[in-house]
mmCIF file of C-alpha atoms and ligand atoms in Angstrom:
data_model
loop_
_atom_site.group_PDB
_atom_site.id
_atom_site.type_symbol
_atom_site.label_atom_id
_atom_site.label_comp_id
_atom_site.label_asym_id
_atom_site.label_seq_id
_atom_site.Cartn_x
_atom_site.Cartn_y
_atom_site.Cartn_z
ATOM 1 C CA MET A 121 239.447 -71.048 277.494
ATOM 2 C CA ASN A 122 240.683 -74.357 278.392
ATOM 3 C CA LYS A 123 244.308 -74.675 277.091
ATOM 4 C CA GLU A 124 244.922 -78.690 277.982
ATOM 5 C CA LEU A 125 244.857 -80.854 275.174
ATOM 6 C CA LYS A 126 243.494 -84.113 275.411
ATOM 7 C CA PHE A 127 242.816 -86.895 273.811
ATOM 8 C CA ASN A 128 238.959 -87.462 272.645
ATOM 9 C CA ASN A 129 237.295 -90.791 271.996
ATOM 10 C CA GLY A 130 240.470 -92.603 272.266
ATOM 11 C CA LYS A 131 241.625 -90.569 269.094
ATOM 12 C CA PHE A 132 243.847 -87.395 268.663
ATOM 13 C CA THR A 133 243.578 -85.578 265.441
ATOM 14 C CA ILE A 134 245.856 -82.670 264.474
ATOM 15 C CA MET A 135 245.304 -80.594 260.929
ATOM 16 C CA THR A 136 248.235 -78.739 259.663
ATOM 17 C CA LEU A 137 248.389 -76.068 257.078
ATOM 18 C CA GLY A 138 251.621 -75.220 254.955
ATOM 19 C CA ASP A 139 252.704 -71.704 254.156
ATOM 20 C CA LEU A 140 250.237 -69.194 253.684
ATOM 21 C CA HIS A 141 252.503 -66.588 252.644
ATOM 22 C CA GLU A 142 249.105 -64.676 253.675
ATOM 23 C CA ASN A 143 249.328 -60.455 252.777
ATOM 24 C CA LEU A 144 248.804 -57.914 255.623
ATOM 25 C CA HIS A 145 246.602 -55.889 253.428
ATOM 26 C CA LEU A 146 243.772 -57.053 251.255
ATOM 27 C CA ASP A 147 244.016 -54.008 248.565
ATOM 28 C CA THR A 148 243.153 -56.035 245.221
ATOM 29 C CA GLY A 149 239.805 -58.154 244.362
ATOM 30 C CA LEU A 150 242.456 -61.196 243.695
ATOM 31 C CA LYS A 151 244.278 -60.803 247.370
ATOM 32 C CA ILE A 152 240.440 -60.864 248.537
ATOM 33 C CA ARG A 153 239.467 -64.219 246.601
ATOM 34 C CA LYS A 154 243.118 -65.689 247.370
ATOM 35 C CA ARG A 155 242.190 -65.468 250.804
ATOM 36 C CA LEU A 156 238.256 -66.873 250.417
ATOM 37 C CA ASP A 157 239.889 -69.912 248.788
ATOM 38 C CA MET A 158 241.743 -70.582 251.509
ATOM 39 C CA HIS A 159 239.097 -69.890 254.045
ATOM 40 C CA ASN A 160 237.484 -72.305 252.349
ATOM 41 C CA LEU A 161 239.979 -74.770 252.369
ATOM 42 C CA VAL A 162 240.580 -74.339 256.176
ATOM 43 C CA LYS A 163 236.454 -74.240 256.989
ATOM 44 C CA MET A 164 235.941 -77.609 254.920
ATOM 45 C CA GLY A 165 239.128 -78.779 256.562
ATOM 46 C CA ILE A 166 237.530 -78.290 260.152
ATOM 47 C CA LEU A 167 234.242 -79.291 259.392
ATOM 48 C CA ALA A 168 235.149 -82.656 257.754
ATOM 49 C CA PHE A 169 237.699 -84.000 259.717
ATOM 50 C CA LYS A 170 237.022 -82.110 263.238
ATOM 51 C CA PRO A 171 240.461 -81.696 264.431
ATOM 52 C CA ASP A 172 241.629 -81.671 268.346
ATOM 53 C CA LEU A 173 244.715 -79.247 267.195
ATOM 54 C CA ILE A 174 245.483 -77.146 264.242
ATOM 55 C CA VAL A 175 248.968 -76.097 263.541
ATOM 56 C CA LEU A 176 250.598 -73.687 261.223
ATOM 57 C CA LEU A 177 253.631 -74.592 259.679
ATOM 58 C CA GLY A 178 255.425 -71.240 259.487
ATOM 59 C CA ASP A 179 255.817 -68.669 256.092
ATOM 60 C CA THR A 180 252.133 -67.713 257.635
ATOM 61 C CA LEU A 181 252.773 -63.615 256.924
ATOM 62 C CA ASN A 182 255.714 -62.478 254.748
ATOM 63 C CA GLU A 183 255.078 -59.166 254.757
ATOM 64 C CA LYS A 184 256.520 -56.248 257.063
ATOM 65 C CA ASP A 185 254.509 -54.411 259.677
ATOM 66 C CA ASP A 186 255.363 -50.816 259.303
ATOM 67 C CA SER A 187 252.143 -49.741 261.240
ATOM 68 C CA GLU A 188 252.328 -48.098 264.845
ATOM 69 C CA GLY A 189 251.759 -50.745 267.405
ATOM 70 C CA PHE A 190 252.059 -53.404 264.809
ATOM 71 C CA THR A 191 248.319 -53.010 264.670
ATOM 72 C CA ASP A 192 248.643 -54.136 261.070
ATOM 73 C CA TYR A 193 250.111 -58.093 262.231
ATOM 74 C CA LYS A 194 247.447 -58.017 265.126
ATOM 75 C CA THR A 195 244.723 -57.814 262.655
ATOM 76 C CA ALA A 196 245.492 -59.396 259.002
ATOM 77 C CA LEU A 197 246.236 -62.441 261.561
ATOM 78 C CA LYS A 198 243.038 -62.481 263.144
ATOM 79 C CA ASP A 199 241.461 -62.121 259.668
ATOM 80 C CA ILE A 200 243.681 -64.929 257.768
ATOM 81 C CA LEU A 201 243.033 -67.090 260.710
ATOM 82 C CA LYS A 202 239.471 -66.641 261.214
ATOM 83 C CA PRO A 203 238.046 -69.631 260.349
ATOM 84 C CA ILE A 204 240.207 -71.396 263.332
ATOM 85 C CA ILE A 205 239.592 -68.559 265.481
ATOM 86 C CA GLU A 206 235.926 -68.855 265.338
ATOM 87 C CA SER A 207 235.898 -72.713 265.202
ATOM 88 C CA GLY A 208 237.430 -72.383 268.597
ATOM 89 C CA ILE A 209 239.888 -75.362 267.958
ATOM 90 C CA PRO A 210 243.065 -74.936 269.515
ATOM 91 C CA PHE A 211 245.925 -74.006 267.510
ATOM 92 C CA CYS A 212 249.619 -73.606 267.774
ATOM 93 C CA TYR A 213 252.526 -72.640 264.994
ATOM 94 C CA VAL A 214 255.831 -72.739 264.125
ATOM 95 C CA LEU A 215 257.918 -69.499 262.392
ATOM 96 C CA GLY A 216 259.705 -70.028 258.554
ATOM 97 C CA ASN A 217 261.964 -68.206 257.149
ATOM 98 C CA HIS A 218 259.293 -65.370 255.917
ATOM 99 C CA GLU A 219 258.604 -64.157 259.139
ATOM 100 C CA HIS A 220 262.170 -64.286 260.474
ATOM 101 C CA ASP A 221 263.059 -62.071 257.395
ATOM 102 C CA GLN A 222 261.097 -59.068 258.560
ATOM 103 C CA GLY A 223 263.363 -58.989 261.926
ATOM 104 C CA GLN A 224 259.922 -58.506 263.337
ATOM 105 C CA GLU A 225 259.566 -61.907 265.230
ATOM 106 C CA GLU A 226 258.863 -60.777 268.571
ATOM 107 C CA LEU A 227 256.071 -58.838 267.170
ATOM 108 C CA ILE A 228 254.752 -61.690 265.544
ATOM 109 C CA VAL A 229 255.114 -63.801 268.352
ATOM 110 C CA LYS A 230 253.237 -61.336 270.424
ATOM 111 C CA ALA A 231 250.424 -61.114 267.547
ATOM 112 C CA TYR A 232 249.560 -64.890 268.293
ATOM 113 C CA GLU A 233 249.593 -64.509 271.869
ATOM 114 C CA GLU A 234 246.535 -62.208 271.739
ATOM 115 C CA ILE A 235 244.573 -64.903 270.386
ATOM 116 C CA GLU A 236 242.814 -66.637 272.905
ATOM 117 C CA THR A 237 242.614 -69.704 270.695
ATOM 118 C CA CYS A 238 246.334 -70.049 270.427
ATOM 119 C CA ILE A 239 248.058 -72.280 272.751
ATOM 120 C CA GLY A 240 251.950 -72.223 272.041
ATOM 121 C CA VAL A 241 253.916 -70.478 274.713
ATOM 122 C CA ASN A 242 257.596 -69.779 273.485
ATOM 123 C CA ASP A 243 259.899 -71.574 275.770
ATOM 124 C CA THR A 244 262.337 -68.599 276.965
ATOM 125 C CA THR A 245 265.254 -71.372 278.103
ATOM 126 C CA ALA A 246 265.303 -72.236 274.545
ATOM 127 C CA PRO A 247 268.919 -70.634 273.365
ATOM 128 C CA ARG A 248 267.884 -70.220 270.154
ATOM 129 C CA GLY A 249 265.123 -68.843 267.803
ATOM 130 C CA ASN A 250 261.639 -66.710 268.920
ATOM 131 C CA PHE A 251 259.544 -69.642 269.156
ATOM 132 C CA ASN A 252 259.972 -73.193 270.505
ATOM 133 C CA CYS A 253 257.588 -74.930 272.882
ATOM 134 C CA ASN A 254 256.452 -77.946 273.595
ATOM 135 C CA ILE A 255 252.886 -78.989 274.476
ATOM 136 C CA LEU A 256 251.856 -82.239 275.978
ATOM 137 C CA VAL A 257 248.342 -84.125 275.483
ATOM 138 C CA LYS A 258 246.648 -86.156 277.876
ATOM 139 C CA ASN A 259 244.345 -89.236 277.554
ATOM 140 C CA THR A 260 240.851 -89.108 276.862
ATOM 141 C CA ALA A 261 240.214 -89.811 280.451
ATOM 142 C CA GLY A 262 242.920 -86.559 281.526
ATOM 143 C CA THR A 263 244.541 -88.478 283.880
ATOM 144 C CA GLU A 264 247.841 -89.415 281.812
ATOM 145 C CA ASP A 265 249.975 -87.166 279.908
ATOM 146 C CA ILE A 266 250.469 -89.578 276.209
ATOM 147 C CA LEU A 267 251.591 -87.922 273.701
ATOM 148 C CA ASN A 268 254.028 -84.868 273.399
ATOM 149 C CA LEU A 269 254.151 -81.712 270.427
ATOM 150 C CA TRP A 270 257.388 -79.821 269.833
ATOM 151 C CA PHE A 271 257.559 -76.877 267.875
ATOM 152 C CA ILE A 272 260.660 -75.742 266.968
ATOM 153 C CA ASP A 273 262.163 -72.671 265.205
ATOM 154 C CA SER A 274 264.565 -73.488 261.859
ATOM 155 C CA ASN A 275 265.466 -69.883 262.278
ATOM 156 C CA ASN A 276 266.068 -68.029 259.231
ATOM 157 C CA CYS A 277 267.811 -68.121 255.889
ATOM 158 C CA CYS A 278 271.701 -67.648 256.141
ATOM 159 C CA ASP A 279 274.060 -65.201 254.195
ATOM 160 C CA SER A 280 276.460 -68.096 253.621
ATOM 161 C CA ASP A 281 277.902 -69.750 251.018
ATOM 162 C CA ALA A 282 277.454 -72.977 252.738
ATOM 163 C CA SER A 283 274.277 -73.149 253.490
ATOM 164 C CA VAL A 284 271.185 -70.585 252.080
ATOM 165 C CA TYR A 285 268.993 -71.862 254.575
ATOM 166 C CA ASP A 286 269.622 -71.387 258.733
ATOM 167 C CA TRP A 287 269.282 -74.773 260.320
ATOM 168 C CA VAL A 288 268.893 -76.013 263.985
ATOM 169 C CA HIS A 289 272.139 -75.272 265.771
ATOM 170 C CA LYS A 290 273.537 -77.319 268.250
ATOM 171 C CA ASP A 291 272.323 -75.132 271.057
ATOM 172 C CA GLN A 292 269.150 -75.862 270.348
ATOM 173 C CA ILE A 293 269.613 -79.363 269.898
ATOM 174 C CA GLN A 294 270.575 -79.719 273.222
ATOM 175 C CA TRP A 295 268.271 -77.596 274.674
ATOM 176 C CA TYR A 296 265.215 -80.087 272.981
ATOM 177 C CA GLU A 297 267.678 -83.399 274.593
ATOM 178 C CA GLU A 298 267.553 -81.501 278.246
ATOM 179 C CA LYS A 299 263.923 -81.012 277.617
ATOM 180 C CA ALA A 300 263.157 -84.115 276.815
ATOM 181 C CA ALA A 301 265.116 -85.467 279.933
ATOM 182 C CA LYS A 302 263.527 -83.422 281.938
ATOM 183 C CA ILE A 303 260.236 -85.139 280.467
ATOM 184 C CA LYS A 304 260.835 -88.167 280.721
ATOM 185 C CA GLU A 305 262.083 -87.709 284.413
ATOM 186 C CA GLU A 306 258.804 -86.255 285.001
ATOM 187 C CA HIS A 307 256.577 -89.326 283.733
ATOM 188 C CA GLY A 308 258.697 -91.510 286.091
ATOM 189 C CA GLY A 309 261.381 -92.815 283.242
ATOM 190 C CA LYS A 310 258.789 -93.065 280.695
ATOM 191 C CA THR A 311 259.538 -91.813 277.194
ATOM 192 C CA ILE A 312 256.240 -89.732 275.828
ATOM 193 C CA PRO A 313 256.204 -90.471 271.961
ATOM 194 C CA ALA A 314 256.199 -87.222 270.108
ATOM 195 C CA ILE A 315 255.480 -85.226 267.152
ATOM 196 C CA LEU A 316 257.536 -82.487 265.803
ATOM 197 C CA PHE A 317 256.325 -79.472 263.925
ATOM 198 C CA GLN A 318 259.035 -77.505 261.897
ATOM 199 C CA HIS A 319 259.262 -74.651 259.358
ATOM 200 C CA THR A 320 262.189 -75.857 257.414
ATOM 201 C CA PRO A 321 262.891 -79.929 256.387
ATOM 202 C CA VAL A 322 265.625 -81.818 257.862
ATOM 203 C CA ILE A 323 267.926 -83.035 255.110
ATOM 204 C CA GLU A 324 267.349 -86.855 255.705
ATOM 205 C CA GLU A 325 264.339 -86.113 253.569
ATOM 206 C CA TYR A 326 266.662 -87.004 250.343
ATOM 207 C CA LYS A 327 266.788 -90.389 251.949
ATOM 208 C CA LEU A 328 263.370 -91.035 251.019
ATOM 209 C CA LEU A 329 264.582 -90.074 247.466
ATOM 210 C CA ARG A 330 266.304 -92.019 244.726
ATOM 211 C CA GLU A 331 268.446 -90.503 241.815
ATOM 212 C CA ALA A 332 266.085 -90.797 238.710
ATOM 213 C CA LYS A 333 266.852 -92.626 235.538
ATOM 214 C CA PRO A 334 267.796 -90.697 232.476
ATOM 215 C CA TYR A 335 264.075 -91.448 230.764
ATOM 216 C CA GLU A 336 262.462 -90.132 234.310
ATOM 217 C CA ILE A 337 263.143 -86.961 234.400
ATOM 218 C CA PRO A 338 260.776 -85.537 232.686
ATOM 219 C CA PHE A 339 258.512 -86.628 235.957
ATOM 220 C CA ALA A 340 261.745 -85.940 238.545
ATOM 221 C CA ALA A 341 262.288 -83.237 241.044
ATOM 222 C CA LYS A 342 265.746 -81.434 240.498
ATOM 223 C CA GLY A 343 267.478 -81.385 243.843
ATOM 224 C CA HIS A 344 268.601 -78.242 245.623
ATOM 225 C CA TYR A 345 271.856 -76.739 246.591
ATOM 226 C CA LYS A 346 274.128 -79.381 246.998
ATOM 227 C CA PHE A 347 272.128 -81.808 245.349
ATOM 228 C CA SER A 348 271.370 -79.655 242.443
ATOM 229 C CA ASP A 349 273.269 -81.668 239.767
ATOM 230 C CA LYS A 350 270.882 -84.346 240.158
ATOM 231 C CA TYR A 351 267.004 -85.282 239.705
ATOM 232 C CA TYR A 352 264.758 -87.433 241.714
ATOM 233 C CA MET A 353 262.028 -89.778 242.210
ATOM 234 C CA LYS A 354 260.413 -90.922 245.546
ATOM 235 C CA LYS A 355 261.535 -94.303 246.715
ATOM 236 C CA ASP A 356 259.004 -97.288 246.878
ATOM 237 C CA GLY A 357 256.769 -96.743 249.842
ATOM 238 C CA VAL A 358 257.163 -93.211 249.652
ATOM 239 C CA GLU A 359 253.538 -91.679 249.574
ATOM 240 C CA GLY A 360 252.221 -88.507 248.460
ATOM 241 C CA TYR A 361 253.581 -85.806 245.921
ATOM 242 C CA LEU A 362 257.250 -84.754 245.130
ATOM 243 C CA GLY A 363 257.174 -81.733 243.260
ATOM 244 C CA GLU A 364 260.129 -80.182 243.906
ATOM 245 C CA GLY A 365 264.183 -81.070 246.086
ATOM 246 C CA PRO A 366 263.773 -80.931 249.298
ATOM 247 C CA CYS A 367 265.385 -77.087 250.248
ATOM 248 C CA SER A 368 266.980 -77.997 253.277
ATOM 249 C CA PRO A 369 269.538 -76.054 255.206
ATOM 250 C CA CYS A 370 273.033 -77.677 253.592
ATOM 251 C CA ILE A 371 274.477 -77.722 257.622
ATOM 252 C CA ASN A 372 273.437 -80.546 259.565
ATOM 253 C CA GLU A 373 274.370 -80.677 263.652
ATOM 254 C CA GLY A 374 272.394 -83.694 264.034
ATOM 255 C CA GLN A 375 268.813 -82.528 264.786
ATOM 256 C CA PHE A 376 267.960 -86.000 263.263
ATOM 257 C CA GLU A 377 270.278 -88.215 264.680
ATOM 258 C CA SER A 378 269.423 -86.512 267.766
ATOM 259 C CA TRP A 379 265.881 -87.523 267.906
ATOM 260 C CA LYS A 380 266.913 -90.982 267.205
ATOM 261 C CA LYS A 381 269.302 -91.190 270.361
ATOM 262 C CA THR A 382 266.637 -89.548 272.637
ATOM 263 C CA GLY A 383 263.611 -92.232 270.722
ATOM 264 C CA ASP A 384 260.812 -89.893 271.428
ATOM 265 C CA VAL A 385 260.060 -88.122 267.903
ATOM 266 C CA VAL A 386 257.632 -90.497 266.086
ATOM 267 C CA ALA A 387 256.694 -88.201 263.459
ATOM 268 C CA ALA A 388 258.244 -84.720 261.831
ATOM 269 C CA PHE A 389 256.148 -82.667 260.168
ATOM 270 C CA PHE A 390 257.363 -79.524 257.697
ATOM 271 C CA GLY A 391 256.459 -76.502 255.647
ATOM 272 C CA HIS A 392 258.735 -74.545 253.663
ATOM 273 C CA ASP A 393 258.275 -76.610 250.519
ATOM 274 C CA HIS A 394 255.321 -75.491 248.681
ATOM 275 C CA LEU A 395 254.896 -78.321 246.174
ATOM 276 C CA ASN A 396 255.628 -81.342 248.227
ATOM 277 C CA ASP A 397 253.235 -83.624 250.061
ATOM 278 C CA PHE A 398 255.017 -86.965 250.571
ATOM 279 C CA THR A 399 255.601 -88.878 253.960
ATOM 280 C CA GLY A 400 257.830 -91.546 254.352
ATOM 281 C CA TYR A 401 260.033 -93.238 257.073
ATOM 282 C CA VAL A 402 263.766 -92.591 257.819
ATOM 283 C CA ASP A 403 264.954 -94.981 260.278
ATOM 284 C CA GLY A 404 261.565 -94.998 261.688
ATOM 285 C CA ILE A 405 260.722 -91.996 261.995
ATOM 286 C CA MET A 406 257.892 -90.582 259.787
ATOM 287 C CA LEU A 407 258.873 -87.261 257.944
ATOM 288 C CA GLY A 408 256.221 -85.631 255.977
ATOM 289 C CA GLN A 409 255.565 -82.084 253.947
ATOM 290 C CA ASN A 410 252.666 -79.988 253.952
ATOM 291 C CA LYS A 411 252.499 -78.668 250.386
ATOM 292 C CA THR A 412 251.289 -74.614 250.595
ATOM 293 C CA SER A 413 247.912 -74.923 252.026
ATOM 294 C CA GLY A 414 247.040 -70.807 250.670
ATOM 295 C CA PHE A 415 247.009 -69.368 247.326
ATOM 296 C CA CYS A 416 249.347 -66.476 247.583
ATOM 297 C CA CYS A 417 253.118 -68.285 246.697
ATOM 298 C CA TYR A 418 254.381 -70.532 244.080
ATOM 299 C CA THR A 419 251.718 -73.849 244.247
ATOM 300 C CA ASP A 420 250.503 -76.166 241.459
ATOM 301 C CA GLY A 421 247.182 -75.146 240.369
ATOM 302 C CA CYS A 422 244.511 -76.171 242.668
ATOM 303 C CA ASN A 423 246.345 -78.574 245.026
ATOM 304 C CA SER A 424 246.787 -76.323 248.039
ATOM 305 C CA CYS A 425 245.708 -78.954 250.596
ATOM 306 C CA VAL A 426 245.287 -79.592 254.610
ATOM 307 C CA ARG A 427 247.393 -82.926 256.177
ATOM 308 C CA ILE A 428 245.148 -84.379 259.009
ATOM 309 C CA THR A 429 247.359 -86.539 261.299
ATOM 310 C CA THR A 430 245.961 -89.142 263.860
ATOM 311 C CA VAL A 431 247.046 -90.968 266.933
ATOM 312 C CA GLU A 432 245.212 -93.943 268.729
ATOM 313 C CA GLU A 433 245.408 -93.777 272.321
ATOM 314 C CA SER A 434 245.765 -97.548 272.363
ATOM 315 C CA ASN A 435 249.431 -96.688 270.757
ATOM 316 C CA PRO A 436 250.190 -93.228 270.504
ATOM 317 C CA ARG A 437 253.479 -94.743 268.725
ATOM 318 C CA ASP A 438 251.561 -95.162 265.626
ATOM 319 C CA VAL A 439 251.150 -92.040 263.341
ATOM 320 C CA LYS A 440 248.680 -92.145 260.501
ATOM 321 C CA SER A 441 248.920 -89.043 258.048
ATOM 322 C CA LYS A 442 247.081 -87.665 254.851
ATOM 323 C CA VAL A 443 246.747 -85.004 252.729
ATOM 324 C CA TYR A 444 243.355 -83.683 251.421
ATOM 325 C CA HIS A 445 243.684 -81.647 248.535
ATOM 326 C CA PHE A 446 241.559 -78.639 247.776
ATOM 327 C CA LYS A 447 239.882 -79.724 244.325
ATOM 328 C CA GLU A 448 239.436 -83.593 246.162
ATOM 329 C CA LEU A 449 237.347 -81.817 249.074
ATOM 330 C CA GLY A 450 234.840 -80.324 246.245
ATOM 331 C CA LEU A 451 235.757 -77.034 246.472
ATOM 332 C CA ASP A 452 235.629 -74.604 243.593
ATOM 333 C CA SER A 453 238.731 -72.143 243.401
ATOM 334 C CA MET A 454 237.894 -68.276 243.023
ATOM 335 C CA SER A 455 241.397 -66.920 242.766
ATOM 336 C CA LEU A 456 242.663 -69.584 239.984
ATOM 337 C CA GLY A 457 242.178 -69.108 236.077
ATOM 338 C CA PRO A 458 240.152 -72.129 234.252
ATOM 339 C CA ILE A 459 243.689 -73.782 232.903
ATOM 340 C CA GLN A 460 245.009 -73.803 236.349
ATOM 341 C CA LYS A 461 241.973 -75.054 238.104
ATOM 342 C CA ARG A 462 242.218 -77.866 235.982
ATOM 343 C CA ILE A 463 246.358 -79.162 235.219
ATOM 344 C CA THR A 464 247.806 -81.484 237.457
ATOM 345 C CA ASP A 465 250.864 -80.919 239.832
ATOM 346 C CA ARG A 466 253.511 -81.678 236.818
ATOM 347 C CA GLN A 467 252.022 -79.980 233.916
ATOM 348 C CA SER A 468 252.097 -77.272 236.078
ATOM 349 C CA ILE A 469 255.811 -77.487 237.065
ATOM 350 C CA ASN A 470 256.267 -78.841 233.164
ATOM 351 C CA MET A 471 254.681 -75.507 232.020
ATOM 352 C CA HIS A 472 256.867 -73.172 234.239
ATOM 353 C CA ILE A 473 259.867 -75.038 232.955
ATOM 354 C CA ALA A 474 258.912 -74.674 229.509
ATOM 355 C CA SER A 475 258.180 -71.061 230.001
ATOM 356 C CA TYR A 476 261.414 -70.337 231.492
ATOM 357 C CA ILE A 477 262.949 -72.263 228.380
ATOM 358 C CA ALA A 478 261.273 -70.389 226.029
ATOM 359 C CA ALA A 479 262.155 -66.926 227.064
ATOM 360 C CA GLY A 480 265.586 -68.197 227.453
ATOM 361 C CA VAL A 481 265.306 -68.969 223.744
ATOM 362 C CA ALA A 482 263.796 -66.089 222.956
ATOM 363 C CA GLY A 483 266.640 -63.759 224.677
ATOM 364 C CA VAL A 484 269.239 -65.888 223.163
ATOM 365 C CA ALA A 485 267.586 -65.445 219.953
ATOM 366 C CA GLY A 486 267.344 -61.628 220.322
ATOM 367 C CA VAL A 487 270.811 -60.803 221.543
ATOM 368 C CA ALA A 488 272.281 -63.023 218.205
ATOM 369 C CA ALA A 489 269.733 -60.940 216.448
ATOM 370 C CA ILE A 490 271.042 -57.926 217.601
ATOM 371 C CA VAL A 491 275.152 -59.139 217.273
ATOM 372 C CA LYS A 492 273.940 -59.773 213.620
ATOM 373 C CA LYS A 493 272.737 -56.352 212.800
ATOM 374 C CA LEU A 494 275.667 -54.548 214.550
ATOM 375 C CA LYS A 495 278.477 -56.837 212.313
ATOM 376 C CA LYS A 496 276.470 -55.827 209.295
HETATM 377 FE FE1 FE2 B 158 257.457 -70.550 252.014
HETATM 378 FE FE1 FE2 B 159 260.324 -70.775 254.159
#
């Protein structure tokens, strides 16, 4: 297949999929139904929006492959990505912390490489991570590169008190800057606008949020890690849904500042946070979250989604992006129960919180009853 990307009638459309957390083996009816739901969402996204590229935002697989010759990864990936492969639309991916978790990143990258429509090739000059690359996109006529796409490995979790999640390190940032400078030089000193894809979000996403007022807390999201003592709401102008505090790494070695300095990144899209699908601008750069597009991880009822991002050839710096949820696309779930199908995001989250509180109260009451009995 021709692996060159180009605009189509003046437009380039990208469909991104968030954390699928798919299984290697479909050994129960429920797992089969979850995959069918995900396939229906992907098929509908392809049919409705006719993307020129599909991007998987990491945590696609989260199980270890113990098979000989890692056949399970190869077989499972081909089935998980069936609607994408059958569509013939080129796709690319980033690795998530769960792929790193297995310590089998190289095998996963090899399994992707075997799929003909997968167009990403790991750039071995990158000093860190197992899959970093960039792909240039030509104009409709195919005469000029007018858009660049970055795929950055945000590495694994950390066993450090300083940060639960690993981060994009200085050496990787330097690699990006040098490569961006080379691309600029090869294009006569012109900065090619770029869209970046990465699993773990940059901590600057918190700049899209504000602290919730006390009466807003039931509708707000609790921050994570160093923000865990606060509750957050979206700032005015931020579109989409905030279901949880962004789970960014706590250590920041300047990746976002580097984008500003380099001047090419106009939008960056992330996975990792399964409940968030908001977008907003920080210092002129669009930061966008992709909720899970699957049904195998913590989710919020029937709101798994695809994100559709479009760029016009007339102004590639002007990126438009919108999410489309499973329900909005007129789909009916085979894997979710009657309640989960109908409740809203917030109802689902509040039900989870209420169940934890109820379990906690029951636990305390149980302990108190035992202590009382022992005293007698
Ligand atoms: Fe995930
Ligand atoms: Fe993740």
